Backbone as a ProteinNet text record, in pm:
[ID]
protein_1_A
[PRIMARY]
XXXXXXXXXXXXXXXXXXXXXXXXXXXXXXXXXXXXXXXXXXXXXXXXXXXXXXXXXXXXXXXXXXXXXXXXXXXXXXXXXXXXXXXXXXXXXXXXXXXXXXXXXXXXXXXXXXXXXXX
[TERTIARY]
95.2	-22.4	80.9	68.9	134.8	39.3	117.6	88.2	88.4	10.1	12.4	159	243.9	390.5	484.1	393.7	453.5	555.6	552	629.1	544	597.7	541.1	557.2	430.1	428.5	564.6	606.4	716.6	680.1	576.8	535.8	545.9	478	476.2	602.7	678.9	819.4	890.1	901.8	984.8	940.2	830.9	774.1	833.1	800	821	977.3	1053.5	1211.6	1249.3	1210.1	1296.3	1262	1124.6	1103.3	1187.3	1139.4	1218.6	1363.5	1435.5	1553.7	1639.3	1608	1690.8	1694	1541.6	1538.9	1617.3	1614.7	1685.9	1841.2	1872.2	2046.1	2085.4	1946.6	2026.8	1999.7	1898.5	1911.5	2017.9	2056.2	2168.7	2297.5	2328.1	2427.4	2449.6	2321.3	2334.9	2344.7	2289.4	2314.8	2191.3	2203.6	2130.2	2058.1	1928.6	1864.4	1906.7	2000.8	2004.9	2110.8	2070.8	2128.5	2312.5	2375.1	2507	2569.1	2496.1	2552.6	2573.9	2503.9	2531.3	2673.9	2719.3	2844.6	2863.2	2752.9	2818	2822.9	2803.5	2816.4	2937.6	3046.1	3166.1	3187.7	3113	3127.5	3035.6	2970.4	2882.5	2961.4	2920.6	2979	2991.3	2866.3	2863.1	2927.5	3020.1	3070.3	3156.4	3198.5	3301.4	3275.2	3133	3067	2951.6	2894.3	2739.7	2670.5	2586.9	2526.3	2447.1	2463.6	2399.5	2338.5	2239.4	2189.1	2320.9	2381.4	2491.9	2587.1	2598.7	2685.7	2609.3	2489	2391.3	2384	2391.3	2394.5	2495.4	2640.3	2739.6	2772.1	2708.5	2731.3	2706	2808.7	2805.2	2697.9	2655.6	2562.7	2430.5	2381.1	2263.6	2146.8	2126.4	2011.7	2017.5	2132.9	2136.5	2057.3	2108.6	2082.4	1950.1	1901.2	1758.8	1671	1696.5	1614.3	1652.9	1735.9	1774.9	1676.7	1678.6	1621.9	1461.1	1405.4	1267	1237.5	1305.7	1302.1	1286.6	1395.8	1373.1	1331.2	1283.6	1203.9	1297.1	1431.1	1523.9	1486.5	1516.5	1478.8	1582.3	1693.4	1785.4	1721.2	1764.4	1692.2	1739	1828.8	1858.3	1942.7	1878.1	1929.7	1916.8	2024.6	2026.5	1941	1964.1	1905.9	1757	1711.7	1555.1	1540.6	1463	1418	1333.3	1305.3	1211	1065.5	1023.3	913.1	894.4	1033.3	1030.8	992.3	1084.2	1052.7	943.1	896.8	739.7	649.6	667.4	583	650.7	769.1	771.4	756.4	746.7	714.8	551.6	450.5	323.8	315.7	373.1	344.3	383.6	484.5	521.9	420.7	366.6	246.2	111.6	85.1	-14.8	-31.7	92.5	120.3	71.8	146.9	110.4	-59.8	-90	-250.4	-312.5	-295.2	-389.5	-379.1	-245.8	-227.6	-297.6	-274.8	-332.3	-379.9	-501.9	-495.8	-506	-553.3	-521.8	-402.2	-288.2	-144.2	-88.9	-164.5	-111.5	-143.9	-267.5	-314.1	-207.2	-179.1	-107.6	36.3	106	248.7	258.7	122.8	109	166.5	226.1	242.6	142.3	33.3	-115.2	-183.6	-139.8	-200.7	-354.6	-391.2	-520.7	-546.6	-649.8	-671.9	-652.8	-622.9	-595.5	-744.8	-788.4	-920.3	-890.9	-992	-1003.3	-969.9	-882.3	-861.2	-942.7
-126.6	-12.9	91.5	219.5	356.8	438.7	487.4	577.8	702.7	812.8	936.5	1025.3	964	1015.9	975	882	796.1	690.3	648.4	518.3	408.6	286.8	173.2	58.8	21.9	-107	-204.7	-253	-327.9	-459.6	-526.3	-637.9	-635.9	-509	-492.3	-457.3	-351.9	-334.7	-436.8	-550.5	-690.9	-741.9	-743.2	-825.6	-744.2	-652.4	-553.3	-540.1	-496.8	-516.3	-631.8	-741.9	-868.6	-906.2	-867.1	-899.7	-813.7	-687.5	-574.6	-541	-536.7	-534.3	-626.8	-758.2	-860.4	-883	-844.7	-843.4	-715.8	-592.5	-485.5	-545.7	-616.8	-628.1	-715.6	-806.1	-889	-832.2	-728.3	-628	-581	-495.8	-361.9	-461.3	-561.8	-617.8	-732	-728.4	-819.8	-979.3	-999.5	-1135.8	-1206.2	-1361.3	-1450.1	-1431.6	-1497.8	-1478.7	-1634.7	-1705.1	-1822	-1769.4	-1860.5	-1782.7	-1812.5	-1890.6	-1906.9	-1821.3	-1714.5	-1617.9	-1489.8	-1478.3	-1348.5	-1316.2	-1203.4	-1176.1	-1223	-1220.2	-1252.7	-1382.5	-1489.7	-1629.6	-1693.8	-1603.1	-1678.8	-1666	-1572	-1555.4	-1645.4	-1752.1	-1798.9	-1932.8	-1992.4	-2105.7	-2230.5	-2221.8	-2353.5	-2353.7	-2255.1	-2225.8	-2326.8	-2406	-2505.2	-2659.6	-2672.3	-2791	-2791.6	-2895.2	-2900.5	-2844.6	-2774.6	-2680.7	-2798.3	-2745.2	-2817.8	-2725.3	-2752.4	-2681.8	-2593.2	-2686.6	-2640.4	-2521.2	-2547.4	-2465.2	-2313.5	-2347.8	-2228	-2144	-2208.4	-2111.9	-2028.4	-2039.5	-1987.4	-1905.9	-1903.6	-1839.9	-1678.7	-1619.1	-1472.7	-1403.7	-1472.8	-1429.3	-1484.4	-1538.9	-1624.5	-1553.4	-1426.2	-1327	-1306.4	-1280.2	-1275.2	-1392.5	-1504.7	-1654.4	-1677.7	-1643	-1667	-1576.8	-1475.3	-1350.1	-1450.3	-1443.3	-1511.2	-1625.9	-1710.4	-1832	-1809.5	-1717	-1712.3	-1623.9	-1520.6	-1478.7	-1552.7	-1625.5	-1704.4	-1851.3	-1837.2	-2025.6	-2113.1	-2113.4	-2194.9	-2347.7	-2429.2	-2545.4	-2657.8	-2578.6	-2638.3	-2674.4	-2813.8	-2874.7	-2795.1	-2723.8	-2630.4	-2468.5	-2394.9	-2250.2	-2172	-2119.1	-2021.6	-2120.3	-2238.2	-2344	-2377.6	-2342.1	-2343.4	-2456.1	-2541.6	-2651.4	-2553.7	-2639.2	-2579.6	-2576.3	-2648.1	-2668.2	-2523.3	-2529.6	-2414.8	-2274.5	-2263.1	-2139.5	-2093	-2229.6	-2197	-2127.6	-2174.5	-2146.5	-1996.9	-1980.7	-1830.4	-1705.6	-1745.6	-1673.8	-1656.1	-1753.5	-1728.3	-1647.2	-1679.7	-1596.5	-1435.7	-1403.7	-1256.4	-1202.6	-1315.3	-1254	-1237.5	-1319.5	-1313.6	-1186.2	-1146	-1046.3	-903.5	-891.1	-796.1	-761.5	-882.9	-898.2	-863.4	-870.2	-851.7	-707.7	-658.7	-497	-421	-450.4	-374.9	-426.8	-479.4	-585.2	-507.5	-374.2	-274.2	-258.8	-243.1	-234.7	-358.6	-460.3	-568.8	-608	-562.9	-598.2	-500.1	-410	-283	-361.1	-426.8	-465.2	-615.4	-690.3	-818.8	-843.8	-925.6	-961.5	-938.7	-1024.4	-967.7	-872.9	-824.3	-678.3	-691.7	-822.8	-850.1	-891.9	-833.6	-856.8	-1009	-1063.2	-1183.6	-1234.1	-1338.9	-1388.3	-1445.5	-1437.1	-1485.2	-1614	-1692.3	-1848.4	-1912.5
5.7	-14.7	3.6	-104.7	-85.5	-0.2	99.4	219.4	182.5	249.5	237.4	220.6	257.4	266.6	142.8	73.2	-80.3	-16.9	85.3	134	56.2	37.5	24.8	140.1	158.6	267.7	250	350.4	349.9	281.1	296.6	216.5	63.8	18.4	-133.3	-162.2	-95.5	-118.8	-170.7	-42.6	-64.3	-203.3	-213.2	-343.5	-462.3	-506.7	-606.6	-614.6	-509.6	-504.5	-549	-492.8	-519.4	-672.6	-747.7	-888.4	-952.6	-941.2	-1032.7	-1027.9	-923.4	-882.1	-948.3	-930.4	-1005.2	-1167.8	-1231	-1351.5	-1390.6	-1325	-1411.8	-1357.7	-1256.5	-1301.8	-1401.4	-1431.9	-1529.2	-1671	-1690.9	-1798.9	-1797.3	-1737.1	-1720.2	-1720.5	-1699.4	-1712.9	-1826.5	-1925.1	-2055.4	-1969	-1879.1	-1819.1	-1859.1	-1886.2	-1895.2	-1766.9	-1762.1	-1613.3	-1552.3	-1616	-1505.4	-1403.9	-1291.7	-1172.7	-1144	-1209.5	-1224	-1286.3	-1376.2	-1437.4	-1342.3	-1242.2	-1169.5	-1068.6	-1082.1	-1048.4	-910	-817.6	-664.9	-649	-746.4	-744	-674.7	-699.9	-687.8	-564.7	-477.9	-328.6	-262.8	-333.5	-294	-201.8	-81.4	9	-102.6	-170.8	-256.7	-398.9	-403.1	-551.3	-598.5	-514.5	-552.6	-465.7	-407.8	-362.8	-380.9	-350.6	-321.8	-227.4	-236.7	-137	-25.7	84.9	211.8	289.7	406.4	498.6	564.4	598.3	695.3	622.4	486.4	418.7	390.2	373.2	330.7	465.1	594	713.1	702.4	649.8	696.2	563	462.6	329.7	320.1	270.3	283.9	191.6	98.1	8.3	-11.9	112.1	112.4	54.5	142.3	98.5	-57	-134.8	-270.5	-340.5	-293.9	-336.9	-355.2	-237.8	-191.3	-284.4	-275	-388.5	-526.9	-579.5	-727.2	-731.9	-659.3	-659.4	-668.4	-599.4	-581	-697.7	-757.7	-888.7	-991	-1049.7	-1139.7	-1129.5	-992.3	-997.8	-992.9	-947.9	-957.3	-906.4	-1008.6	-964.7	-890.8	-855.9	-780.8	-639.2	-580.3	-478.7	-330.1	-313.4	-218.2	-265.8	-215.7	-205.8	-105.5	-61.4	86.5	162.4	177.7	280.3	296.5	147.7	144.9	23.6	55.1	-57.7	-167.3	-271	-363.2	-287.5	-228.4	-172.4	-77.4	7.2	102.5	40.5	-79.4	-164.3	-214	-246	-313.6	-206.1	-81.6	33.6	73.9	68.5	111.1	2.7	-121	-229	-201.8	-200.3	-151.3	-46.4	50.9	166.6	130	29.1	9.1	-69.1	-186.5	-256.1	-143.7	-90.7	-18.5	90.7	116.3	203.1	119.3	-23.3	-76.9	-141	-131.3	-141.1	-53.4	61.6	179.3	186.7	153.4	212.1	119.3	-24.1	-111.5	-255.6	-270.2	-361.5	-491	-500.1	-630.5	-690.4	-547	-580.2	-640.9	-594.3	-645.1	-788.5	-831.1	-961.6	-1059.1	-996.9	-1080.3	-1096	-1005.1	-978.3	-1067.4	-1073.4	-1102.8	-1240.3	-1308.8	-1450	-1532.4	-1481.2	-1547.2	-1574	-1456.9	-1431.5	-1386	-1343.9	-1327.2	-1174.5	-1099.1	-957.2	-938.7	-823.2	-813.2	-730	-777.8	-743.4	-553.4	-509.9	-344.1	-355.3	-265.7	-294.4	-174.5
[MASK]
+++++++++++++++++++++++++++++++++++++++++++++++++++++++++++++++++++++++++++++++++++++++++++++++++++++++++++++++++++++++

């Protein structure tokens, strides 16, 4: 929801920033949207070994990894310590928060431009 002082509610802000900031980064840097092409990947704890929950817990770029995995719907079994199912649930929670806060703004920001039907 956009407030009187032109700030955006945090739930919508996270949802919007996650989607558009990552896409802008990909476009600006002429990158493939495949997650392994992003510059910060070399700093990932799993850059030279298989990802594990323990390794993800100490990874210096876990937040970037999670944001990218959410945005590109990465099918990898584990990203930032979260399974594919965990990430789907997290994305749904972000989407639900945006929807609950301001359905009209959600429709404006959604890829289809349509209001989401109630579930």
